Short mmCIF file of C-alpha atoms in Angstrom, two decimals:
data_model
loop_
_atom_site.label_atom_id
_atom_site.label_comp_id
_atom_site.label_asym_id
_atom_site.label_seq_id
_atom_site.Cartn_x
_atom_site.Cartn_y
_atom_site.Cartn_z
CA MET D 1 -27.76 -21.02 -7.54
CA GLY D 2 -26.47 -21.25 -3.72
CA GLU D 3 -30.00 -22.26 -2.58
CA ARG D 4 -29.63 -25.06 -4.33
CA ARG D 5 -26.35 -25.86 -3.16
CA GLY D 6 -27.14 -26.06 -0.02
CA LEU D 7 -24.95 -21.72 -0.02
CA GLY D 8 -25.81 -19.83 4.36
CA ARG D 9 -26.49 -16.69 3.66
CA ASP D 10 -23.37 -16.51 3.85
CA GLU D 11 -21.26 -18.66 2.25
CA VAL D 12 -19.48 -17.57 -1.39
CA LEU D 13 -18.89 -20.18 -3.75
CA VAL D 14 -15.54 -19.96 -5.80
CA SER D 15 -13.95 -22.87 -8.10
CA ARG D 16 -10.97 -24.47 -7.19
CA SER D 17 -8.46 -22.39 -8.79
CA ALA D 18 -9.80 -18.80 -7.86
CA TRP D 19 -8.85 -19.40 -4.29
CA ASN D 20 -5.55 -21.43 -5.06
CA SER D 21 -4.97 -18.17 -7.25
CA LEU D 22 -6.08 -15.41 -4.24
CA ASN D 23 -4.33 -18.03 -0.97
CA ASP D 24 -0.52 -17.37 -3.62
CA ALA D 25 -1.07 -14.51 -3.73
CA LEU D 26 -1.92 -13.16 -0.67
CA TYR D 27 0.86 -16.05 0.74
CA ARG D 28 3.19 -14.45 -1.75
CA LEU D 29 2.31 -10.47 0.14
CA GLN D 30 2.90 -12.06 3.17
CA SER D 31 5.91 -13.41 2.67
CA ALA D 32 6.99 -9.86 0.68
CA THR D 33 5.79 -8.02 4.36
CA GLU D 34 7.60 -10.52 6.76
CA ASP D 35 10.40 -9.87 4.00
CA VAL D 36 10.83 -6.39 4.07
CA ALA D 37 9.62 -6.18 7.81
CA MET D 38 12.86 -7.89 8.36
CA ASP D 39 15.68 -6.21 6.76
CA ILE D 40 14.04 -3.16 7.44
CA SER D 41 14.35 -4.31 11.24
CA GLN D 42 18.13 -4.95 10.83
CA GLY D 43 19.94 -1.54 11.36
CA GLU D 44 19.26 1.42 8.96
CA ALA D 45 18.42 1.15 5.84
CA THR D 46 20.21 3.29 3.29
CA LYS D 47 17.50 4.38 0.56
CA ALA D 48 18.54 1.91 -2.21
CA GLU D 49 17.17 -0.93 0.46
CA TYR D 50 13.91 0.99 1.23
CA ILE D 51 13.08 1.41 -2.29
CA GLU D 52 14.08 -2.01 -3.36
CA ALA D 53 11.63 -2.43 0.78
CA LEU D 54 8.66 -1.39 -2.32
CA ALA D 55 9.27 -2.84 -4.64
CA HIS D 56 9.42 -5.05 -3.84
CA LEU D 57 5.68 -5.41 -1.68
CA SER D 58 4.64 -3.73 -4.84
CA LEU D 59 5.44 -6.40 -6.64
CA ALA D 60 3.38 -8.09 -4.64
CA VAL D 61 0.13 -6.18 -4.19
CA ARG D 62 -0.04 -6.05 -8.16
CA GLU D 63 0.15 -9.62 -8.44
CA LEU D 64 -2.68 -10.05 -5.67
CA GLN D 65 -4.18 -7.22 -7.41
CA GLU D 66 -4.19 -8.92 -10.17
CA VAL D 67 -6.39 -12.04 -8.99
CA SER D 68 -10.18 -12.69 -9.86
CA VAL D 69 -12.45 -14.03 -7.86
CA GLU D 70 -15.50 -14.60 -9.29
CA PRO D 71 -18.66 -15.51 -7.11
CA LEU D 72 -20.17 -19.61 -8.67
CA GLY D 73 -22.73 -19.37 -5.89
CA LEU D 74 -24.13 -16.80 -4.16
CA GLY D 75 -25.65 -18.01 -0.02
CA GLU D 76 -29.52 -16.92 -0.21
#
């Protein structure tokens, strides 16, 4: 199928919705990482703040893990 669509050897075809879901989840993870880094670097964080930061990161990771990207075509 990939050959018919003119895909190169290292190219993969995915649906737009899967691509958008992946990009959205990656953006949320990046934002969560930046938020946590900023919060923790602003002085001495308490144990509760570390727990909250970990929960924030953990949620973003779980959202990314739930994204399913199945190829519609693979390059040959």
